[in-house]
Short mmCIF file of C-alpha atoms in Angstrom, two decimals:
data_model
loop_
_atom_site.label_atom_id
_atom_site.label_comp_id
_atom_site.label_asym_id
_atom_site.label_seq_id
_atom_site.Cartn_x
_atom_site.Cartn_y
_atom_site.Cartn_z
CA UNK A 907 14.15 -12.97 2.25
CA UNK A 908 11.37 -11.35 0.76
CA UNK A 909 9.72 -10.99 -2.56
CA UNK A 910 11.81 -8.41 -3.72
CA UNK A 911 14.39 -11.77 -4.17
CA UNK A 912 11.99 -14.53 -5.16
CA UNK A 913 14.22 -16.06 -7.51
CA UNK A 914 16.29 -17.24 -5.37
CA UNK A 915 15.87 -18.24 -1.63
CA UNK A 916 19.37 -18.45 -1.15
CA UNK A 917 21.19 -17.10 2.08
CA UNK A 918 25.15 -15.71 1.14
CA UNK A 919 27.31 -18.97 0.65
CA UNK A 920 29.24 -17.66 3.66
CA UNK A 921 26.61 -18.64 5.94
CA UNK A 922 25.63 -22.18 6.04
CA UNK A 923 22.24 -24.06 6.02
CA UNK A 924 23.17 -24.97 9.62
CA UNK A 925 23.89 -21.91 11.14
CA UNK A 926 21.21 -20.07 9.14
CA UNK A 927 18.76 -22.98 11.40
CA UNK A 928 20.69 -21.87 14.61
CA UNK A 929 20.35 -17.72 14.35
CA UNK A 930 16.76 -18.87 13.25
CA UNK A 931 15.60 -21.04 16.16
CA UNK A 932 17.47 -18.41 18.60
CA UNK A 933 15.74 -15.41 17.25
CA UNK A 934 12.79 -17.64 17.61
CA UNK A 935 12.49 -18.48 20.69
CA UNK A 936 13.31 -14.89 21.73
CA UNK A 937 9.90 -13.62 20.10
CA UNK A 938 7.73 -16.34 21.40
CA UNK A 939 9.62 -15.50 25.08
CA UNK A 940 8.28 -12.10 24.14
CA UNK A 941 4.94 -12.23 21.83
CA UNK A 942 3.68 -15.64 22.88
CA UNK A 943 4.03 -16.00 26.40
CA UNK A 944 0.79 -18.44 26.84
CA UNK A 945 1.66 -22.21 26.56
CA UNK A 946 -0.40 -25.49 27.09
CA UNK A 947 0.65 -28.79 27.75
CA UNK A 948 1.20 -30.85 24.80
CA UNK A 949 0.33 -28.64 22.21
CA UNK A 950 2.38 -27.04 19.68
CA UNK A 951 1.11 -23.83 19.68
CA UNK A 952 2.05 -20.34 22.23
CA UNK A 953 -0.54 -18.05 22.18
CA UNK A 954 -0.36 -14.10 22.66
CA UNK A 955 -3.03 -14.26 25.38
CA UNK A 956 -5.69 -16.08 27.16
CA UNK A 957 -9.35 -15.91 25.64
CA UNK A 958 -11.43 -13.65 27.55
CA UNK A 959 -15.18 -14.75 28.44
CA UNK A 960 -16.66 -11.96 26.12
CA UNK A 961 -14.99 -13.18 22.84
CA UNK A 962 -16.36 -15.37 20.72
CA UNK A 963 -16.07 -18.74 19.69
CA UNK A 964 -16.56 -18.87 16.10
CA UNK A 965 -15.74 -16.28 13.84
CA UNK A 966 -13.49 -15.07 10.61
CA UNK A 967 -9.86 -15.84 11.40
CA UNK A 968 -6.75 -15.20 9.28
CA UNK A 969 -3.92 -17.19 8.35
CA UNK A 970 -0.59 -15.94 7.55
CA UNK A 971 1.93 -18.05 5.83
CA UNK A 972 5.72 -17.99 5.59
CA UNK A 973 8.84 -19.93 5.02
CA UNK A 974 10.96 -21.11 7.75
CA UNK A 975 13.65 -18.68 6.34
CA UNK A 976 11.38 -15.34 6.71
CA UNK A 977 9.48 -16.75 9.20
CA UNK A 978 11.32 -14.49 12.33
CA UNK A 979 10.94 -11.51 9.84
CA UNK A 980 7.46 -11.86 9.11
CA UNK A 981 6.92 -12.28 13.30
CA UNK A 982 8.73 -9.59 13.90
CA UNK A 983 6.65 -7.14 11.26
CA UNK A 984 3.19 -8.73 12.65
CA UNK A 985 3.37 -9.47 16.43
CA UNK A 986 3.62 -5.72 17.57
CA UNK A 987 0.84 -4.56 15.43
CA UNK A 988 -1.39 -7.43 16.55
CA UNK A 989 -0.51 -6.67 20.38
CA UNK A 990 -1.32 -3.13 19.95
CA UNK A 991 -4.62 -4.02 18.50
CA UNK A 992 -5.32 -6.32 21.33
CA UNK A 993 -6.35 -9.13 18.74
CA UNK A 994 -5.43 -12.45 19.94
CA UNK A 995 -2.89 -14.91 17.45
CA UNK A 996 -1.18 -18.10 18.68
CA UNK A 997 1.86 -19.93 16.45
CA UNK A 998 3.99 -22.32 16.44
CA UNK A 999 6.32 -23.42 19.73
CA UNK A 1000 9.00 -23.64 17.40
CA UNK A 1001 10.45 -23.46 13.87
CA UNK A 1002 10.97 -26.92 13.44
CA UNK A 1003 7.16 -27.43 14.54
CA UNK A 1004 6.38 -25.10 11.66
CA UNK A 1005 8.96 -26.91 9.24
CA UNK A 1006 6.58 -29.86 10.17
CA UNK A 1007 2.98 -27.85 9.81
CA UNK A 1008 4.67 -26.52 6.24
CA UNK A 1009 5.44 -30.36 5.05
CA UNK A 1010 1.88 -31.36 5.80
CA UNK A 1011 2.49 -35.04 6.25
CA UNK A 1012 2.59 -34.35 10.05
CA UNK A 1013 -0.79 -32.49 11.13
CA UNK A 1014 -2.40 -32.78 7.89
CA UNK A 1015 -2.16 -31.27 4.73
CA UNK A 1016 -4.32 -28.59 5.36
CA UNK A 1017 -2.74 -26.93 7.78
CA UNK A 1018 -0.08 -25.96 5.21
CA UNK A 1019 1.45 -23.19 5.19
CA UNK A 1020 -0.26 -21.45 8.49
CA UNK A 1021 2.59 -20.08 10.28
CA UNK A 1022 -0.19 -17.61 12.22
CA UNK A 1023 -3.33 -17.55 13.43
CA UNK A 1024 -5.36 -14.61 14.15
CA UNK A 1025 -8.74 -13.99 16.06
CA UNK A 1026 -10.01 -11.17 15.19
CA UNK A 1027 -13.06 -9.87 18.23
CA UNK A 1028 -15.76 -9.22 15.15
CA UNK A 1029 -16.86 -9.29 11.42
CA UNK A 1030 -16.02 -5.47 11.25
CA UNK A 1031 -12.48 -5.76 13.09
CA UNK A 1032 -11.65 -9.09 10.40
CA UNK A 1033 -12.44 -6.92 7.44
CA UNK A 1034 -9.74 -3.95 8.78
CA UNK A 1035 -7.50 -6.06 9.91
CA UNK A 1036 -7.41 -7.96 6.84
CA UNK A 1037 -6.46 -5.01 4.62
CA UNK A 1038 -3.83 -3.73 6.61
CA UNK A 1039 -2.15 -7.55 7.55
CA UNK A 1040 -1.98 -8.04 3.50
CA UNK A 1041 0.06 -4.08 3.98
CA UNK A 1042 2.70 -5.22 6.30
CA UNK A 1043 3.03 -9.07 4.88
CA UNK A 1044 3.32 -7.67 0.71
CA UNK A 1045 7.08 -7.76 0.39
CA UNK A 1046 6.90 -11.49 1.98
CA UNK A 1047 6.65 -14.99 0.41
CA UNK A 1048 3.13 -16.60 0.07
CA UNK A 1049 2.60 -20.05 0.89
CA UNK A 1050 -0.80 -21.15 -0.71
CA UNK A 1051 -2.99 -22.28 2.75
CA UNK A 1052 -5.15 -25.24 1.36
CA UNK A 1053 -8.73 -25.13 1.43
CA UNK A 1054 -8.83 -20.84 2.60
CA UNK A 1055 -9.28 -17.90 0.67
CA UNK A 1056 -6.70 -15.89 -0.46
CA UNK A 1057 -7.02 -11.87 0.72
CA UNK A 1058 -5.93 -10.90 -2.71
CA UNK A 1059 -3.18 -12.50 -5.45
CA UNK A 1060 0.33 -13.30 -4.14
CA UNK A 1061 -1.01 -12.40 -0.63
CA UNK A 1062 0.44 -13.97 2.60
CA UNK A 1063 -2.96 -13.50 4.53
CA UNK A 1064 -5.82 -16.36 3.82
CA UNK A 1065 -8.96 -16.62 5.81
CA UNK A 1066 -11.81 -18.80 6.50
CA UNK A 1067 -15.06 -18.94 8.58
CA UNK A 1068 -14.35 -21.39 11.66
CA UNK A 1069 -14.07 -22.48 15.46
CA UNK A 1070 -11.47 -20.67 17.61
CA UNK A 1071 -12.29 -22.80 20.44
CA UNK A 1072 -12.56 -26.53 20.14
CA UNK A 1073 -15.98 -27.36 19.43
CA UNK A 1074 -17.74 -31.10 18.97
CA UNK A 1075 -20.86 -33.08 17.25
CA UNK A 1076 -21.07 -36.29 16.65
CA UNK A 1077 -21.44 -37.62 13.17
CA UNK A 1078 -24.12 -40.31 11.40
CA UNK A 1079 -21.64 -43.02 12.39
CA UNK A 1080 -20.86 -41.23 15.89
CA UNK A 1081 -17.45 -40.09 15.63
CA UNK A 1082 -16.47 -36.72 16.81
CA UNK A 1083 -15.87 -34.32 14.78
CA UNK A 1084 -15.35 -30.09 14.62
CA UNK A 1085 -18.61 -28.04 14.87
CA UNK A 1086 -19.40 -24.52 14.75
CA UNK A 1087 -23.29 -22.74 15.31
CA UNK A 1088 -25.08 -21.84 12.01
CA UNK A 1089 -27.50 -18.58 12.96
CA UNK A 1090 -29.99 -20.85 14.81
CA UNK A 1091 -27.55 -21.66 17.32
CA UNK A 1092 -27.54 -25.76 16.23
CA UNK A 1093 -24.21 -27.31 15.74
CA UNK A 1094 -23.48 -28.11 11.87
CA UNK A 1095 -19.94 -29.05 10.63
CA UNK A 1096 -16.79 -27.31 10.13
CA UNK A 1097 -16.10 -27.75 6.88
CA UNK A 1098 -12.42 -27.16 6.43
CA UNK A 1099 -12.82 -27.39 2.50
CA UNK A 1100 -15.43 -25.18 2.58
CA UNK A 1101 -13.62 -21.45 3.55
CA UNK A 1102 -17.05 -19.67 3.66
CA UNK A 1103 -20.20 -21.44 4.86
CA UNK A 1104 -23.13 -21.05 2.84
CA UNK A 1105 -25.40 -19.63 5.82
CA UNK A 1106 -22.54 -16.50 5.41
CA UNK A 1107 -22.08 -13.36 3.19
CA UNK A 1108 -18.02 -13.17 2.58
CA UNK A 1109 -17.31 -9.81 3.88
CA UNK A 1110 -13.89 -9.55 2.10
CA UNK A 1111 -14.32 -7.85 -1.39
CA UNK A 1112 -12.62 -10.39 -3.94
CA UNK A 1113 -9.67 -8.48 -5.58
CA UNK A 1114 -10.62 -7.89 -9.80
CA UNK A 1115 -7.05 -8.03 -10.42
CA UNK A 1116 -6.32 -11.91 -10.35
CA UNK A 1117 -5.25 -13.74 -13.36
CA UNK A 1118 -7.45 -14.62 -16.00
CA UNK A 1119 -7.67 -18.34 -16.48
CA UNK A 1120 -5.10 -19.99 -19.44
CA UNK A 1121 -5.68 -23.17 -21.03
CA UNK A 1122 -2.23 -25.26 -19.11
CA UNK A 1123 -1.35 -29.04 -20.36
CA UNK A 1124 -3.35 -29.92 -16.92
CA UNK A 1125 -6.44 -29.03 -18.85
CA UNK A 1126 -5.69 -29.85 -22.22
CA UNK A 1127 -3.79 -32.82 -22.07
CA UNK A 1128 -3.28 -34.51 -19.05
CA UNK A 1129 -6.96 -35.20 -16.79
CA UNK A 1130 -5.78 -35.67 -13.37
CA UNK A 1131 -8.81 -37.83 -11.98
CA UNK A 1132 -6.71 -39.25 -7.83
CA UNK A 1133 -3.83 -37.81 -6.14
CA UNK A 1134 -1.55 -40.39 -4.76
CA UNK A 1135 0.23 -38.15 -2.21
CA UNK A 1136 -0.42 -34.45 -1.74
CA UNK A 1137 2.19 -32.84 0.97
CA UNK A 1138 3.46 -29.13 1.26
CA UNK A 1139 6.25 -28.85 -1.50
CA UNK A 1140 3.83 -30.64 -3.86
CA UNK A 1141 1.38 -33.53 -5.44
CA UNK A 1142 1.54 -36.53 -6.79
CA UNK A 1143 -1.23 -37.89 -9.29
CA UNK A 1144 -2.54 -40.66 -11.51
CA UNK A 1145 -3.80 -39.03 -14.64
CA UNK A 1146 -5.20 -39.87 -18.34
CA UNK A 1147 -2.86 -38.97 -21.03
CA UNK A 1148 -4.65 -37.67 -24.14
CA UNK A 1149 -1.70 -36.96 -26.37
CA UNK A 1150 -1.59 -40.85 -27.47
CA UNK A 1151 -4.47 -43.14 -28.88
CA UNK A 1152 -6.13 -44.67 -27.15
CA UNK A 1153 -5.08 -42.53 -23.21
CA UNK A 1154 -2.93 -43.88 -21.39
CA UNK A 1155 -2.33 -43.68 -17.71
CA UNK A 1156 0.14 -41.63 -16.41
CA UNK A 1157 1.78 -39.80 -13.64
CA UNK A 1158 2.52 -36.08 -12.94
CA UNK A 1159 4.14 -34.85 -10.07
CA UNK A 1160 4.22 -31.45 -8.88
CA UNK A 1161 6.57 -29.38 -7.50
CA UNK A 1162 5.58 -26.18 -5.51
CA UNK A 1163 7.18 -22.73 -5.64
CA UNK A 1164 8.31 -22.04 -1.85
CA UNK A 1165 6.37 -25.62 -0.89
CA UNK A 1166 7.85 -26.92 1.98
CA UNK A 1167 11.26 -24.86 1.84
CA UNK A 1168 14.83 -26.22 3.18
CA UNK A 1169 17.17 -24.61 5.29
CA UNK A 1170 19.39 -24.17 2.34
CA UNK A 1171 16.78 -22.57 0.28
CA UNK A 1172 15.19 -25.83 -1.52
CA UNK A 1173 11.57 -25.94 -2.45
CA UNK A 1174 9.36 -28.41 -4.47
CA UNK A 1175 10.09 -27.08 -7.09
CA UNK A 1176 13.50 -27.45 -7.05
CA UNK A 1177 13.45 -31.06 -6.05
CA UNK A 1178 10.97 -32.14 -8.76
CA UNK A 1179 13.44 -30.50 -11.55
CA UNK A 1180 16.45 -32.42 -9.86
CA UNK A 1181 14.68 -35.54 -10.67
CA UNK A 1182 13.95 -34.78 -13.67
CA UNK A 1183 17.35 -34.33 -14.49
CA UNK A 1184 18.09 -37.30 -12.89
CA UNK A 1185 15.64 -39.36 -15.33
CA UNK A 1186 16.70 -37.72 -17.86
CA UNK A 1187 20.47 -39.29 -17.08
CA UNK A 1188 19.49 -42.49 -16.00
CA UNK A 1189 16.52 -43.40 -18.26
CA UNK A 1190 19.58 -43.46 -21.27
CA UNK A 1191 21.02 -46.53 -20.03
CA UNK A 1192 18.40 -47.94 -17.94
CA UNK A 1193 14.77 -48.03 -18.90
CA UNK A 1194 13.50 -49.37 -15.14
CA UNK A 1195 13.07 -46.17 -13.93
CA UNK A 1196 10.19 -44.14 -15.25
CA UNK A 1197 9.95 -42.42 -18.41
CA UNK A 1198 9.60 -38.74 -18.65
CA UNK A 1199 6.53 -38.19 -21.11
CA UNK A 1200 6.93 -33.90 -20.84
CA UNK A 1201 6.99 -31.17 -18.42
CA UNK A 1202 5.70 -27.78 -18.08
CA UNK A 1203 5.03 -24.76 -15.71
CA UNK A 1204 2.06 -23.33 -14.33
CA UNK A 1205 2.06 -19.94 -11.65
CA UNK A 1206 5.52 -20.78 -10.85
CA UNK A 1207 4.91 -24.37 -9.99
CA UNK A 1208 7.16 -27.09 -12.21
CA UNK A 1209 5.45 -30.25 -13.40
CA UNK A 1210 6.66 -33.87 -14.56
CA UNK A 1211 4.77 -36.01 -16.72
CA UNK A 1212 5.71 -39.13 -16.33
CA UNK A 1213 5.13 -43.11 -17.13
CA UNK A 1214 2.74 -44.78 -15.13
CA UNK A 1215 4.37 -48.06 -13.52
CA UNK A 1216 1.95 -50.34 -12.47
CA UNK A 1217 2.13 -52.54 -9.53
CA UNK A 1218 2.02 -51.85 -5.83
CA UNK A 1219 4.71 -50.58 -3.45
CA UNK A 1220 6.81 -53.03 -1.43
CA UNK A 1221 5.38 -51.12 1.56
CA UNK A 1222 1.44 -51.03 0.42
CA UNK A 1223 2.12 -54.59 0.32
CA UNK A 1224 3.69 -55.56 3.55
CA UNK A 1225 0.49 -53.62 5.09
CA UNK A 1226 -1.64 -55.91 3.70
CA UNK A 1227 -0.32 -59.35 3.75
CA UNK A 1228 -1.22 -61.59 6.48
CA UNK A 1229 1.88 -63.84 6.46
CA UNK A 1230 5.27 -62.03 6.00
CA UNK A 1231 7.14 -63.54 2.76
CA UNK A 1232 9.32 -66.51 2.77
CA UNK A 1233 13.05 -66.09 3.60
CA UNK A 1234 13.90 -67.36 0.42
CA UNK A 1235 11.39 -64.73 -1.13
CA UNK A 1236 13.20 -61.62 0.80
CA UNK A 1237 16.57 -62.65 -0.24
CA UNK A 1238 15.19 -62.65 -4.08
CA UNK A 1239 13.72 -59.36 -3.61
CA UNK A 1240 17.28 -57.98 -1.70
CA UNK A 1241 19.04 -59.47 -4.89
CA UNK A 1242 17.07 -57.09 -7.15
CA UNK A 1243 17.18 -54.11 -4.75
CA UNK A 1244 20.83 -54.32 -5.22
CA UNK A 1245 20.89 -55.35 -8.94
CA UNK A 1246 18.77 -51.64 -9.19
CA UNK A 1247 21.06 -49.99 -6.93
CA UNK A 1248 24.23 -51.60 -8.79
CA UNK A 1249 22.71 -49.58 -12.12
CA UNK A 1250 22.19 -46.31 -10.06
CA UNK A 1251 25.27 -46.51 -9.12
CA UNK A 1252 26.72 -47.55 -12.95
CA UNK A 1253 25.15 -44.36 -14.09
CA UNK A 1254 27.15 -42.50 -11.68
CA UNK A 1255 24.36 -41.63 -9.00
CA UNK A 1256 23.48 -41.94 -5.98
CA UNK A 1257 19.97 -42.62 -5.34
CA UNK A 1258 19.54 -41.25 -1.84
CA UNK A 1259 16.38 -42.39 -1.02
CA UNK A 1260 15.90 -46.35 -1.62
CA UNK A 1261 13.10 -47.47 0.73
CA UNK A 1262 9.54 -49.71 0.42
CA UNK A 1263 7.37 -47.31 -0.62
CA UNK A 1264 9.61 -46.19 -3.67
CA UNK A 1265 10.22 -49.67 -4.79
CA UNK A 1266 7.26 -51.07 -7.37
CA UNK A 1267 6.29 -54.53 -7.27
CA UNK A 1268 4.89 -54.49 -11.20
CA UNK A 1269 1.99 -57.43 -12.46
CA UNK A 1270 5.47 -59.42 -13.48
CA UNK A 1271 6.87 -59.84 -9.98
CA UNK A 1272 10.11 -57.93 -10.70
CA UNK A 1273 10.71 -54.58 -8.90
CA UNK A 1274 11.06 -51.18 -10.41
CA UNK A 1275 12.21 -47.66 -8.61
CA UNK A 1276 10.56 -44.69 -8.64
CA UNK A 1277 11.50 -41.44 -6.74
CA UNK A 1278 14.39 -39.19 -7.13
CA UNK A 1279 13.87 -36.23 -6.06
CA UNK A 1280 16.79 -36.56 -3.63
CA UNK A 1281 19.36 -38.04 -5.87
CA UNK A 1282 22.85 -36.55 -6.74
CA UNK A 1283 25.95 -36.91 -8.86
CA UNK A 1284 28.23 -40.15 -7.14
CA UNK A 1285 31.15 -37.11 -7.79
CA UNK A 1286 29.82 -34.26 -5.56
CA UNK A 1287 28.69 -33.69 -1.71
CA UNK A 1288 25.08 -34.83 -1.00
CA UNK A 1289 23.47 -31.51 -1.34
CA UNK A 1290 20.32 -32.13 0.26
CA UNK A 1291 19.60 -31.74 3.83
CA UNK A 1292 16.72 -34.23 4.27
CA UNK A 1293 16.78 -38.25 5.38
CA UNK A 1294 13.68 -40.35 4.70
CA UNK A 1295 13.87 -41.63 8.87
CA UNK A 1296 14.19 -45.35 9.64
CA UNK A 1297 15.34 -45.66 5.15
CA UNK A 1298 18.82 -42.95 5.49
CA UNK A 1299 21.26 -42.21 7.37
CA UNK A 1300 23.46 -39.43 6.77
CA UNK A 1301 27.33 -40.79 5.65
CA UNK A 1302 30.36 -40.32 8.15
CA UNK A 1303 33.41 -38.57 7.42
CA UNK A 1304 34.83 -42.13 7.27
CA UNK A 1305 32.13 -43.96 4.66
CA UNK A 1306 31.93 -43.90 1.10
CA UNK A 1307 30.23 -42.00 -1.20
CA UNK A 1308 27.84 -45.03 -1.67
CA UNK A 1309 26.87 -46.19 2.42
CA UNK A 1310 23.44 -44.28 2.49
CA UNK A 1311 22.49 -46.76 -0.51
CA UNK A 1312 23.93 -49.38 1.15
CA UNK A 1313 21.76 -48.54 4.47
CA UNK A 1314 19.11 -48.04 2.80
CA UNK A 1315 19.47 -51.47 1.17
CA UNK A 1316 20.09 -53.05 4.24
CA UNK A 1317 16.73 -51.15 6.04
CA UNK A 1318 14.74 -52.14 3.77
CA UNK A 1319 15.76 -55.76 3.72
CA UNK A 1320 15.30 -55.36 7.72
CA UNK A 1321 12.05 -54.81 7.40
CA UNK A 1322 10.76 -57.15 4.85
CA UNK A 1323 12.46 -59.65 7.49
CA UNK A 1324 11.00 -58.12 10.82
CA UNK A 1325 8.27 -56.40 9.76
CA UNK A 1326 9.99 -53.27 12.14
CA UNK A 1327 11.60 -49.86 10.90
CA UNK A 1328 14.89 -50.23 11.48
CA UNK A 1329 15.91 -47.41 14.66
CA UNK A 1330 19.42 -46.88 14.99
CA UNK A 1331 18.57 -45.28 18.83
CA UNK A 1332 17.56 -48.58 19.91
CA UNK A 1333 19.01 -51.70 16.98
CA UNK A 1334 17.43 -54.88 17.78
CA UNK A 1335 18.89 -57.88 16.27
CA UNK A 1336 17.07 -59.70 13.38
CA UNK A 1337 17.57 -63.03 15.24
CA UNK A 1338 15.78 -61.67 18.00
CA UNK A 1339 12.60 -61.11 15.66
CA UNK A 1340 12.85 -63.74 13.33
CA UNK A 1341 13.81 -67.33 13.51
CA UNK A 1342 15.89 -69.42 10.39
CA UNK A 1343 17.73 -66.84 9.06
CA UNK A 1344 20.75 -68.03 7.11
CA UNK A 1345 23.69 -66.28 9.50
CA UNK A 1346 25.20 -65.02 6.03
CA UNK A 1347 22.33 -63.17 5.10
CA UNK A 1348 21.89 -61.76 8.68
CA UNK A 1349 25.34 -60.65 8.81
CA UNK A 1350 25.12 -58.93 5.30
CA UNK A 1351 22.12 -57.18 6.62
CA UNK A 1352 23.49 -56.13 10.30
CA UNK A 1353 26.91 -55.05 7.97
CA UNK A 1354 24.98 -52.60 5.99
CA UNK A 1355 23.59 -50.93 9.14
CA UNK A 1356 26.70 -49.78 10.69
CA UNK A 1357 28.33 -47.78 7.95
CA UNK A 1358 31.40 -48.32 9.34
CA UNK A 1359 31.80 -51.79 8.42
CA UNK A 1360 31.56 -50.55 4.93
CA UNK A 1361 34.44 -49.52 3.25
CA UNK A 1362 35.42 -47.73 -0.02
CA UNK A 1363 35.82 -51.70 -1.86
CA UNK A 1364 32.08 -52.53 -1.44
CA UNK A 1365 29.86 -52.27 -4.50
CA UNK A 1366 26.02 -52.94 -5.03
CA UNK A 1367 27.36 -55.55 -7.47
CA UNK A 1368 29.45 -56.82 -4.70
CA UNK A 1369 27.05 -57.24 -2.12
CA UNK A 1370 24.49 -59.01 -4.73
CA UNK A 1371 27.04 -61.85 -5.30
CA UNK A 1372 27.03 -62.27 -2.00
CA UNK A 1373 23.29 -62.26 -1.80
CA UNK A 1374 23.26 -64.89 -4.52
CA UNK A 1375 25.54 -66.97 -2.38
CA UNK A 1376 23.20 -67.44 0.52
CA UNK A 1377 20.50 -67.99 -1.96
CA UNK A 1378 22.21 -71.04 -4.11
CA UNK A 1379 23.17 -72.25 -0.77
CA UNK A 1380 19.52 -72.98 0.63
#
């Protein structure tokens, strides 16, 4: 896939998401087998050779991004030109490792979107090399790196001035953390959010061709001023909104252009427009979940301004309490989780992704949901090929349309009990981790875990009765 087909990143329905991940991770591992022989323990990178004693440590490096779909392209058009420049590059051990780098919740959000790493020998070498990697990488997907330069607009190639070896100071407070050598040889900081340090002439000629900068609702109405989550396929953040008087808080969520692509050809941005679909549907008939206020694009990225619902998260606040709540408390709160799941579900949706940190304990106690990127029509296939782990669990050929809900519902009722994330590897009993549980409730729990206990008859408004049983009977 390259940019010749932006619009869509779509593989021929004939070939499935699966089997598109197979040929991948084959192909793959063939090229590392071939370009990236050199491995260390418990890393996740191969590299293309070992560092030889006359190379330096610090220096201009490049990183190339890509998909996971044009990822073995993209290897296949750089490798052999690196290795017959003799410039050193390391990347990823595998494609899922990459998936993980390109989601940025695993090794950090900056390292977003860096598929490749290359070391070029010297200042003079960088500044030829990064002309003619931008050559071969133009008809490929770019994946913005956070916190680099960009070689030129739309480019795949993004540098920065930095350590190829690991380097250490020690911080004020005494904590390690990554050096490099300013021209008097002392050790100063790595700044990862600073691309070029200020000791440094950028050698690479900024391009005169990028876009001149438009007025977009981000600076004329909405003042973005914390972001609540920032991963690869997009942003989260708590804004001002001046279209009312007096501002108001709100929420806009972003969703990235080729951030944090699927196997079946998903991005941000196509999950942030699902759910706004999906508010748009639900917020009719039931005014819990949040309230779209607009939405707009900007370079290719999709945007949803949103209501701001105040409270804290079920899971911000199971961090922070000392004493877990009451039985009597949980069984309230797993009444209301399946009173909101009951609507959901009355609206003809599946939510897909019911856990504690998208449930909103607002000022008044009650809860409210937020979070739906992942939900889908009760009347077709789940289309997404994501699980939030320990909250989902993907439906059997035997369960209803509805059992992820239920799991969910029951996982999240586990762990307001246990404190524990519920691991269907290794299920341990609530009994065993909590003492005075009505056996009703426990059963109803332990019921909702094993999918095949539920059948087609259940409904969220079943299993709340049954909440409310155990509840009238303590």
């Amino acid at each position: 896939m390259n940019k010749a087909n932006e619009n869509s990143l779509s593989f021929p329905k004939a070939i499935s998401p699966s089997k598109i991940r197979d040929l991948s991770n084959a192909n793959w591992n063939q090229l590392c087998e071939l370009y990236l022989p050199i491995q260390f323990e418990d890393s996740i990178w191969r590299f293309s050779r070992e560092t030889r004693l006359n190379e330096p440590s610090q220096g201009w490096k490049f990183h190339i991004s890509a998909t996971i779909l044009e990822a073995c392209d993209l290897f296949e058009k750089i490798a052999p030109f690196l290795i017959s420049r003799d410039v050193q590059f390391k990347a990823p051990k595998s494609l899922e490792e990459l998936a993980k780098i390109n989601c940025g919740l695993h090794y950090g959000y900056w390292q977003v979107g860096k598929f490749m790493t290359v070391y070029p020998a010297t200042a003079s070498q960088a500044i030829g090399l990064a002309k003619e990697l931008d050559d071969l990488t133009s008809k490929f997907i770019s994946i913005s790196v956070p916190f680099d330069n960009q070689y030129s607009p739309n480019s795949s190639v993004f540098y920065r001035y930095g350590a190829f070896q690991e380097l250490e100071m020690l911080d004020e407070h005494g904590e390690s953390i990554p050096a490099i050598k300013n021209p008097g040889q002392e050790l100063v900081y790595d700044d990862r959010f600073q691309p070029v340090p200020d000791w440094l002439p950028n050698p690479f000629q900024k391009a005169e061709n990028y876009p001149e900068p438009v007025e977009t609702p981000l600076v004329t109405t909405y003042k973005v001023f914390r972001a609540i989550t920032q991963r690869g396929k997009g942003g989260t953040y708590q804004a001002l909104d001046f279209s009312t008087d007096p501002p108001r808080f709100c929420i806009v969520k972003e969703g990235r252009r080729y951030g944090e692509v699927f196997w079946n050809g998903q991005d941000g941005r196509y999950m942030l427009k699902n759910e706004c679909k999906v508010l748009s549907a639900l917020g009719r008939t039931y005014k819990a979940v949040p309230q779209i206020l607009s939405t707009f694009e900007i370079d290719g990225n999709f945007y949803l301004a949103m209501e701001f619902v105040e409270g804290a998260s079920l899971f911000d606040l199971m961090k922070v309490r000392r004493r877990r709540y009451s039985i009597k408390e949980i069984i309230m709160f797993a009444i209301e989780i399946a009173e909101i799941i009951a609507r959901i579900h009355q609206a003809g949706w599946i939510w897909n992704d019911c856990k504690p940190a998208n449930l909103i304990v607002t000022p008044s106690k009650s809860l409210r949901p937020i979070d739906f990127e992942g939900a889908y029509r009760i009347n077709q296939p789940d289309p997404f090929d994501w699980k939030t782990e320990g909250f989902s669990k993907q439906p059997s050929n035997q369960s209803s349309a509805f059992t992820n809900d239920f799991y969910s519902l029951g996982a999240v009722v586990y762990f307001l009990l246990t404190g524990k994330i519920y691991d269907t590897d290794a299920p341990l009993q609530i009994k065993n981790l909590r003492r005075q549980i009505p056996p009703r409730f426990q059963e109803i729990i332990e019921n909702l875990l094993v999918d095949s206990v539920v059948v087609n008859g259940n409904t969220a408004v079943e299993i709340k009765k049954e909440f409310e049983k155990v509840l009238n009977s303590l």
